[in-house]
Amino acid sequence: HNHNRHTPPPSSSRTVVTRATATQRSLLHSSRAPMALTFAHSAATTRAHAVRRDKPSTANAATKRASVRCAAGGGAASLKSKIANHRWSTDIDPWVLNKSDCALEDGERLILSVPATSANMGPGFDCFGFAVDVRNDLIIERGDFGIDIEGEGEDELPRDETNAIYEAVKVGFEAARPGMTLPRNLKFTSVNRIPPARGLGSSSAALVSGLAAGLALGGKDVDAPRTKQILLQLASDIEGHPDNVAPAIYGGFQISINTDNQWITQRVSCPKDVQTVLFIPKFKSLTAETRAQLSPTLSVQDAVFNISRAGLLVNAFATGNLELLSYATQDTIHQPIRGKPFKLDSLIDAALKAGAAGCFMSGAGPTVLAVVGGHGGEIENDTAGTFKASRVADAMLETSRANNVDGEVVIASPTETGVTAWIESSTWA
């Protein structure tokens, strides 16, 4: 089941930081120019904002109970994030960076890897998310412009300048090197293992990998805290909320907020014995469409329900005690509406009865994610977790067939590794 695990960089490759030290021209070190993030967004950015701001449906009209009005995306997406104008020790000498049109030489290729992500995790609407070890790769090298796509979406994604990854690369590059445009003589290869429009963060993976690539080509160190901060601001502004992009950047279980016009994220510990069972339906679900079905208001009773479950969920992961996870992953905001078309509740019940600690809709769906583990050991040391994961997978498949929902199961593990970048000589491949 775990055939999608990404292989770490070969020993012959070099991380960008190591190579930069050797050559005095950092591929991923930040430039001297302070960033106010005032550059114009690309067409992809405009579309992303439009999608996230679809007017919610009033199908679920507010009752006479006390209620609070909900703002999609946390209500902060209309303003661009601000980034402090400070000089950092990792800033590259400007006279070094300015000698080339980008930080990639002939005979080299930049490789980026980004994980799939599961947002919301039940009650954490638009602010909780964690990464799993199904990864997309992006390879960039010098050559005639072209975009090649392998794997998921290869028959439907564009191979020209309208490609979402390419547009994100341009945005990231312009952020790193204001006033300069991305060189044309670059060839892109996208290796996609994350299925699109299934609630596993495929669009966020494309956005993060593209922005990170642009920042890297502009001379910034993707692993540096400052660059990741910039990456989070850019990606969250475009997406409108950080629940997918934060774990795609930082890995692990992330809780994200917006305050003082900045996006902030923090990691919650994840037990080492946890595995995830992903039931991935064959049909697709567009976030914009399912978001439009949600009510713009929320009763105080439902708000308290989700707040209490969200707190319980954080405590369960932080302590490794998953006894109450089945309750902690409950939700009243979005799952009852988004899960109706494929009988989400029956899939959750089947997973829990088969031994899952908790189960929820991944993102906007239709993928359903079951959490297995919490017995106190480690996956590598015994078969308890693997045995239970297989039982849960079988139960979810059986239930889906009974509901006439076609799909597949992938067993994966949470990963603490977010987006990574390194370079290697194309002659080493």
Coordinates of C-alpha atoms in Angstrom, one line a residue:
H1 CA 0.0 0.0 0.0
N2 CA 2.8 2.4 0.8
H3 CA 4.4 2.5 -2.7
N4 CA 4.2 6.3 -2.8
R5 CA 6.8 6.9 -0.2
H6 CA 9.3 9.4 -1.5
T7 CA 12.9 8.4 -1.7
P8 CA 15.3 10.9 0.0
P9 CA 17.9 12.6 -2.1
P10 CA 20.6 10.3 -3.2
S11 CA 24.0 10.6 -1.6
S12 CA 25.4 12.0 -4.8
S13 CA 23.0 14.9 -4.7
R14 CA 23.7 18.0 -2.6
T15 CA 21.3 20.0 -0.6
V16 CA 21.2 23.6 -1.8
V17 CA 22.7 24.9 1.5
T18 CA 25.7 22.6 1.2
R19 CA 26.2 23.4 -2.4
A20 CA 25.8 27.1 -1.9
T21 CA 28.6 27.2 0.7
A22 CA 30.9 25.5 -1.7
T23 CA 30.2 27.7 -4.7
Q24 CA 29.3 31.1 -3.0
R25 CA 26.1 31.4 -5.0
S26 CA 23.3 30.0 -2.9
L27 CA 20.5 28.4 -4.9
L28 CA 18.1 28.9 -2.1
H29 CA 19.4 31.8 -0.1
S30 CA 17.3 34.9 0.3
S31 CA 18.1 38.1 -1.6
R32 CA 18.9 41.5 -0.2
A33 CA 15.6 43.0 -1.3
P34 CA 13.1 43.4 1.5
M35 CA 9.7 42.1 0.6
A36 CA 6.4 43.9 1.1
L37 CA 4.6 41.4 -1.0
T38 CA 3.0 44.1 -3.2
F39 CA 3.6 42.4 -6.5
A40 CA 0.6 41.7 -8.7
H41 CA -0.9 38.2 -8.4
S42 CA -0.9 36.0 -11.5
A43 CA -4.1 34.8 -13.1
A44 CA -3.9 31.7 -10.9
T45 CA -3.9 33.8 -7.8
T46 CA -6.9 35.7 -9.0
R47 CA -8.8 32.5 -9.7
A48 CA -7.9 31.1 -6.4
H49 CA -9.2 34.1 -4.5
A50 CA -12.4 34.0 -6.6
V51 CA -13.0 30.4 -5.9
R52 CA -12.5 30.8 -2.2
R53 CA -14.9 33.7 -2.0
D54 CA -17.9 32.0 -3.6
K55 CA -20.9 33.2 -1.8
P56 CA -22.1 30.5 0.7
S57 CA -25.5 28.9 0.0
T58 CA -28.3 29.8 2.3
A59 CA -29.9 26.4 1.9
N60 CA -29.2 25.8 5.6
A61 CA -30.9 28.9 6.9
A62 CA -30.0 30.1 10.3
T63 CA -32.6 29.2 13.0
K64 CA -33.8 31.5 15.7
R65 CA -31.1 30.1 18.0
A66 CA -28.2 32.4 18.9
S67 CA -25.7 32.2 16.1
V68 CA -22.4 33.6 14.9
R69 CA -21.6 34.6 11.3
C70 CA -18.8 32.6 9.7
A71 CA -16.2 34.2 7.3
A72 CA -14.7 31.7 4.8
G73 CA -11.0 31.4 5.0
G74 CA -10.9 33.1 8.4
G75 CA -11.9 36.4 6.9
A76 CA -8.3 37.6 6.4
A77 CA -7.7 36.6 2.8
S78 CA -8.7 40.0 1.4
L79 CA -5.5 41.6 2.8
K80 CA -2.0 40.7 1.7
S81 CA 0.2 39.5 4.5
K82 CA 3.0 41.7 5.8
I83 CA 6.6 40.5 6.3
A84 CA 9.0 42.3 8.6
N85 CA 11.8 44.1 6.8
H86 CA 14.8 42.8 8.6
R87 CA 18.2 41.7 7.4
W88 CA 19.0 38.0 8.1
S89 CA 22.3 36.2 8.3
T90 CA 21.3 33.9 5.5
D91 CA 20.8 36.8 3.0
I92 CA 23.0 36.2 0.0
D93 CA 25.5 38.9 -1.1
P94 CA 23.6 40.8 -3.8
W95 CA 26.6 41.0 -6.1
V96 CA 26.7 37.2 -6.2
L97 CA 23.1 36.7 -7.0
N98 CA 22.9 39.5 -9.6
K99 CA 25.4 37.8 -11.8
S100 CA 22.9 35.4 -13.2
D101 CA 19.2 35.4 -14.3
C102 CA 18.4 32.7 -11.7
A103 CA 20.1 30.4 -9.3
L104 CA 20.3 27.3 -11.6
E105 CA 23.2 26.6 -13.9
D106 CA 23.4 24.5 -17.1
G107 CA 23.8 20.8 -16.2
E108 CA 21.9 21.1 -12.9
R109 CA 18.4 20.4 -11.9
L110 CA 16.3 21.6 -9.0
I111 CA 14.1 19.0 -7.4
L112 CA 11.3 19.7 -5.0
S113 CA 9.1 17.2 -3.1
V114 CA 5.9 18.1 -1.3
P115 CA 3.5 15.9 0.7
A116 CA -0.2 15.3 0.5
T117 CA -2.2 16.9 3.3
S118 CA -5.5 16.3 5.0
A119 CA -7.3 19.5 6.2
N120 CA -9.9 20.1 8.9
M121 CA -9.4 16.8 10.6
G122 CA -13.1 16.9 11.6
P123 CA -13.7 19.9 13.8
G124 CA -10.7 22.1 12.8
F125 CA -12.4 23.8 9.8
D126 CA -9.9 25.9 7.8
C127 CA -7.2 25.8 10.5
F128 CA -6.2 22.2 11.2
G129 CA -4.2 20.0 8.8
F130 CA -1.5 17.3 8.7
A131 CA 0.8 15.8 6.1
V132 CA 1.0 12.2 4.9
D133 CA 3.7 10.4 3.0
V134 CA 2.2 10.5 -0.4
R135 CA 4.4 13.0 -2.3
N136 CA 4.5 15.0 -5.6
D137 CA 7.8 15.9 -7.1
L138 CA 8.8 18.9 -9.3
I139 CA 11.9 18.8 -11.4
I140 CA 13.3 21.9 -13.1
E141 CA 16.3 22.1 -15.4
R142 CA 17.7 24.4 -18.0
G143 CA 16.5 23.8 -21.6
D144 CA 13.7 24.8 -24.0
F145 CA 10.5 25.7 -22.2
G146 CA 8.2 22.8 -21.6
I147 CA 6.0 21.2 -19.0
D148 CA 5.8 17.4 -18.7
I149 CA 3.4 15.7 -16.4
E150 CA 3.6 12.1 -15.2
G151 CA 1.1 10.3 -13.1
E152 CA -2.1 11.8 -11.7
G153 CA -3.7 14.4 -14.0
E154 CA -1.4 13.7 -16.9
D155 CA -4.3 13.5 -19.3
E156 CA -6.1 16.7 -18.1
L157 CA -3.7 19.2 -16.7
P158 CA -2.4 22.0 -19.0
R159 CA 1.2 21.9 -20.3
D160 CA 1.5 25.6 -21.1
E161 CA 1.8 28.8 -19.3
T162 CA -1.6 28.3 -17.7
N163 CA -0.3 25.4 -15.6
A164 CA -0.9 26.2 -11.9
I165 CA 2.6 25.1 -10.9
Y166 CA 4.2 27.3 -13.5
E167 CA 2.1 30.3 -12.5
A168 CA 3.1 29.8 -8.9
V169 CA 6.8 29.5 -9.9
K170 CA 6.5 33.0 -11.5
V171 CA 4.9 34.4 -8.4
G172 CA 7.6 33.0 -6.1
F173 CA 10.4 34.2 -8.3
E174 CA 9.0 37.7 -8.6
A175 CA 8.7 37.7 -4.8
A176 CA 12.4 36.7 -4.4
R177 CA 13.7 39.0 -7.1
P178 CA 11.4 42.0 -7.4
G179 CA 11.5 43.6 -10.9
M180 CA 12.9 40.5 -12.6
T181 CA 11.0 37.9 -14.6
L182 CA 11.4 34.2 -14.6
P183 CA 13.8 33.0 -17.3
R184 CA 12.1 31.3 -20.2
N185 CA 14.7 28.6 -20.8
L186 CA 13.5 26.3 -18.1
K187 CA 12.0 22.8 -18.4
F188 CA 9.5 21.5 -15.8
T189 CA 8.6 17.9 -15.0
S190 CA 5.8 17.3 -12.6
V191 CA 5.5 13.8 -11.1
N192 CA 2.1 13.6 -9.4
R193 CA 1.1 10.9 -6.9
I194 CA -1.6 13.0 -5.1
P195 CA -5.0 12.4 -6.8
P196 CA -6.6 15.7 -7.8
A197 CA -9.9 17.0 -6.4
R198 CA -10.1 14.3 -3.8
G199 CA -9.5 16.2 -0.6
L200 CA -5.8 15.4 -0.2
G201 CA -4.4 18.9 -1.0
S202 CA -3.3 18.4 -4.6
S203 CA -3.9 22.1 -5.4
S204 CA -2.0 23.1 -2.3
A205 CA 0.8 20.8 -3.2
A206 CA 1.0 22.4 -6.7
L207 CA 0.9 25.9 -5.2
V208 CA 3.5 25.2 -2.5
S209 CA 5.9 23.4 -4.8
G210 CA 5.6 26.1 -7.4
L211 CA 6.1 29.0 -5.0
A212 CA 9.0 27.2 -3.3
A213 CA 10.6 26.6 -6.7
G214 CA 10.3 30.2 -7.6
L215 CA 11.8 31.3 -4.3
A216 CA 14.6 28.8 -4.8
L217 CA 15.3 30.0 -8.4
G218 CA 15.3 33.5 -7.0
G219 CA 18.1 32.6 -4.6
K220 CA 16.3 31.7 -1.3
D221 CA 17.0 28.7 1.0
V222 CA 13.7 26.8 1.2
D223 CA 14.8 25.2 4.5
A224 CA 15.5 28.6 6.2
P225 CA 12.8 29.7 8.7
R226 CA 12.5 33.1 7.0
T227 CA 11.9 31.5 3.6
K228 CA 9.2 29.2 5.0
Q229 CA 7.6 32.2 6.6
I230 CA 7.4 34.0 3.3
L231 CA 6.2 30.8 1.6
L232 CA 3.4 30.5 4.2
Q233 CA 2.3 34.1 3.7
L234 CA 2.3 33.8 -0.1
A235 CA 0.5 30.4 -0.2
S236 CA -2.1 31.2 2.5
D237 CA -2.9 34.6 0.8
I238 CA -3.6 32.8 -2.4
E239 CA -5.5 29.9 -0.9
G240 CA -7.4 32.1 1.5
H241 CA -6.8 29.7 4.4
P242 CA -3.7 27.8 5.6
D243 CA -5.1 24.4 6.6
N244 CA -3.4 22.5 3.6
V245 CA -0.5 24.8 2.8
A246 CA 0.9 24.9 6.4
P247 CA 1.5 21.1 6.7
A248 CA 2.6 21.0 3.0
I249 CA 5.3 23.5 4.0
Y250 CA 6.2 22.4 7.5
G251 CA 5.0 18.8 7.7
G252 CA 3.3 17.2 10.7
F253 CA 0.1 18.3 12.3
Q254 CA -0.3 22.1 12.0
I255 CA -2.7 24.6 13.7
S256 CA -2.8 27.9 11.8
I257 CA -4.3 31.3 12.5
N258 CA -4.2 34.8 11.1
T259 CA -3.4 37.7 13.3
D260 CA -2.1 41.2 12.7
N261 CA -2.4 40.5 9.0
Q262 CA 0.1 37.6 9.2
W263 CA -0.4 33.8 9.0
I264 CA 1.1 31.9 11.9
T265 CA 1.3 28.1 12.3
Q266 CA 2.5 25.8 15.0
R267 CA 3.0 22.0 15.1
V268 CA 1.3 19.5 17.3
S269 CA 3.1 16.3 18.2
C270 CA 1.9 13.1 16.4
P271 CA 2.2 9.7 18.0
K272 CA 4.9 7.5 16.4
D273 CA 2.6 4.5 16.0
V274 CA -0.1 6.2 14.0
Q275 CA -1.0 5.1 10.5
T276 CA -3.7 6.5 8.2
V277 CA -6.1 4.6 6.0
L278 CA -7.3 6.7 3.1
F279 CA -10.5 5.6 1.2
I280 CA -10.3 7.6 -2.0
P281 CA -13.5 7.6 -4.1
K282 CA -13.2 7.6 -7.9
F283 CA -15.4 10.7 -8.2
K284 CA -14.1 14.2 -7.7
S285 CA -15.2 17.0 -5.4
L286 CA -14.4 20.7 -6.0
T287 CA -13.8 22.7 -2.9
A288 CA -15.5 25.8 -4.3
E289 CA -18.7 23.9 -4.9
T290 CA -18.8 22.1 -1.6
R291 CA -17.9 25.4 0.3
A292 CA -20.8 27.2 -1.4
Q293 CA -23.2 24.7 0.2
L294 CA -22.1 25.6 3.7
S295 CA -24.2 28.0 5.8
P296 CA -22.7 31.4 6.5
T297 CA -23.9 31.2 10.1
L298 CA -23.3 28.8 12.9
S299 CA -25.3 28.4 16.1
V300 CA -23.6 28.9 19.4
Q301 CA -24.4 25.3 20.3
D302 CA -22.7 24.0 17.1
A303 CA -19.7 26.4 17.7
V304 CA -19.3 25.0 21.2
F305 CA -19.5 21.4 19.9
N306 CA -16.7 22.0 17.4
I307 CA -14.5 24.0 19.9
S308 CA -14.7 21.2 22.4
R309 CA -13.9 18.5 19.9
A310 CA -11.0 20.6 18.5
G311 CA -9.4 20.9 21.9
L312 CA -9.9 17.2 22.6
L313 CA -8.3 16.4 19.2
V314 CA -5.2 18.5 20.0
N315 CA -4.8 16.9 23.4
A316 CA -5.2 13.4 21.9
F317 CA -2.3 13.9 19.4
A318 CA -0.1 15.9 21.9
T319 CA -0.4 13.2 24.6
G320 CA -0.6 10.1 22.3
N321 CA -3.8 9.1 24.1
L322 CA -6.2 8.4 21.3
E323 CA -9.0 6.8 23.5
L324 CA -11.4 9.6 22.8
L325 CA -10.3 10.3 19.2
S326 CA -13.6 9.0 17.8
Y327 CA -15.3 11.8 19.6
A328 CA -12.6 14.4 18.9
T329 CA -12.9 14.0 15.1
Q330 CA -16.7 14.8 15.1
D331 CA -17.9 17.9 13.3
T332 CA -21.1 19.9 12.8
I333 CA -19.8 22.6 10.4
H334 CA -19.1 20.9 7.1
Q335 CA -19.1 17.1 7.3
P336 CA -22.8 16.6 7.6
I337 CA -23.3 18.5 4.3
R338 CA -20.3 17.4 2.3
G339 CA -20.6 13.8 3.3
K340 CA -24.3 13.2 2.3
P341 CA -23.6 12.2 -1.4
F342 CA -21.6 9.1 -0.5
K343 CA -22.9 8.3 3.0
L344 CA -19.9 9.5 5.0
D345 CA -21.4 8.4 8.3
S346 CA -21.6 4.7 7.3
L347 CA -17.9 4.8 6.3
I348 CA -16.9 6.4 9.6
D349 CA -18.9 3.8 11.5
A350 CA -17.4 0.9 9.6
A351 CA -13.8 2.2 10.2
L352 CA -14.5 2.7 13.9
K353 CA -16.0 -0.7 14.4
A354 CA -13.0 -2.3 12.6
G355 CA -10.6 -0.7 15.1
A356 CA -9.8 2.8 13.9
A357 CA -9.2 5.3 16.7
G358 CA -10.9 8.1 14.7
C359 CA -12.2 8.9 11.3
F360 CA -13.1 12.0 9.3
M361 CA -13.5 13.5 5.9
S362 CA -10.2 14.7 4.5
G363 CA -10.5 18.3 3.5
A364 CA -13.6 19.0 1.3
G365 CA -13.7 15.3 0.5
P366 CA -14.5 12.9 -0.9
T367 CA -11.5 11.1 0.6
V368 CA -12.3 9.6 4.1
L369 CA -9.3 9.2 6.4
A370 CA -9.2 6.8 9.3
V371 CA -6.5 7.1 12.1
V372 CA -5.1 3.8 13.3
G373 CA -2.7 3.3 16.2
G374 CA -2.3 4.7 19.6
H375 CA -1.3 1.4 21.3
G376 CA 1.9 2.9 22.6
G377 CA 4.5 1.1 20.4
E378 CA 6.1 2.0 17.1
I379 CA 5.1 0.8 13.7
E380 CA 8.5 -0.8 13.0
N381 CA 8.5 -2.9 16.2
D382 CA 5.4 -5.0 15.9
T383 CA 2.5 -5.8 13.5
A384 CA -0.4 -4.5 15.7
G385 CA -0.7 -1.3 13.7
T386 CA -0.4 -2.9 10.3
F387 CA -2.9 -5.6 11.2
K388 CA -5.4 -3.1 12.4
A389 CA -4.9 -0.8 9.4
S390 CA -5.6 -3.7 7.0
R391 CA -8.8 -4.6 8.9
V392 CA -10.0 -1.0 8.7
A393 CA -9.1 -0.8 5.0
D394 CA -11.1 -3.9 4.3
A395 CA -14.1 -2.6 6.3
M396 CA -14.1 0.7 4.5
L397 CA -14.0 -1.0 1.1
E398 CA -16.8 -3.4 1.9
T399 CA -19.0 -0.5 3.1
S400 CA -18.3 1.6 0.1
R401 CA -19.3 -1.2 -2.2
A402 CA -22.5 -1.7 -0.3
N403 CA -23.1 2.0 -0.8
N404 CA -22.3 1.7 -4.6
V405 CA -19.3 4.1 -4.1
D406 CA -16.3 3.0 -6.2
G407 CA -12.9 3.8 -4.8
E408 CA -9.5 2.5 -3.6
V409 CA -7.7 2.4 -0.3
V410 CA -4.1 3.7 0.3
I411 CA -2.4 3.1 3.7
A412 CA 0.0 5.9 4.5
S413 CA 1.8 7.3 7.5
P414 CA 1.9 10.9 8.8
T415 CA 5.1 12.7 7.8
E416 CA 7.0 15.5 9.6
T417 CA 8.7 16.4 6.4
G418 CA 7.1 19.2 4.5
V419 CA 8.4 20.7 1.2
T420 CA 12.0 19.9 0.5
A421 CA 14.4 21.1 -2.2
W422 CA 17.8 20.1 -3.4
I423 CA 19.9 20.3 -6.6
E424 CA 21.9 17.7 -8.4
S425 CA 23.9 17.4 -11.5
S426 CA 21.8 16.0 -14.3
T427 CA 24.8 13.8 -15.2
W428 CA 24.4 11.9 -11.9
A429 CA 21.0 10.6 -12.8

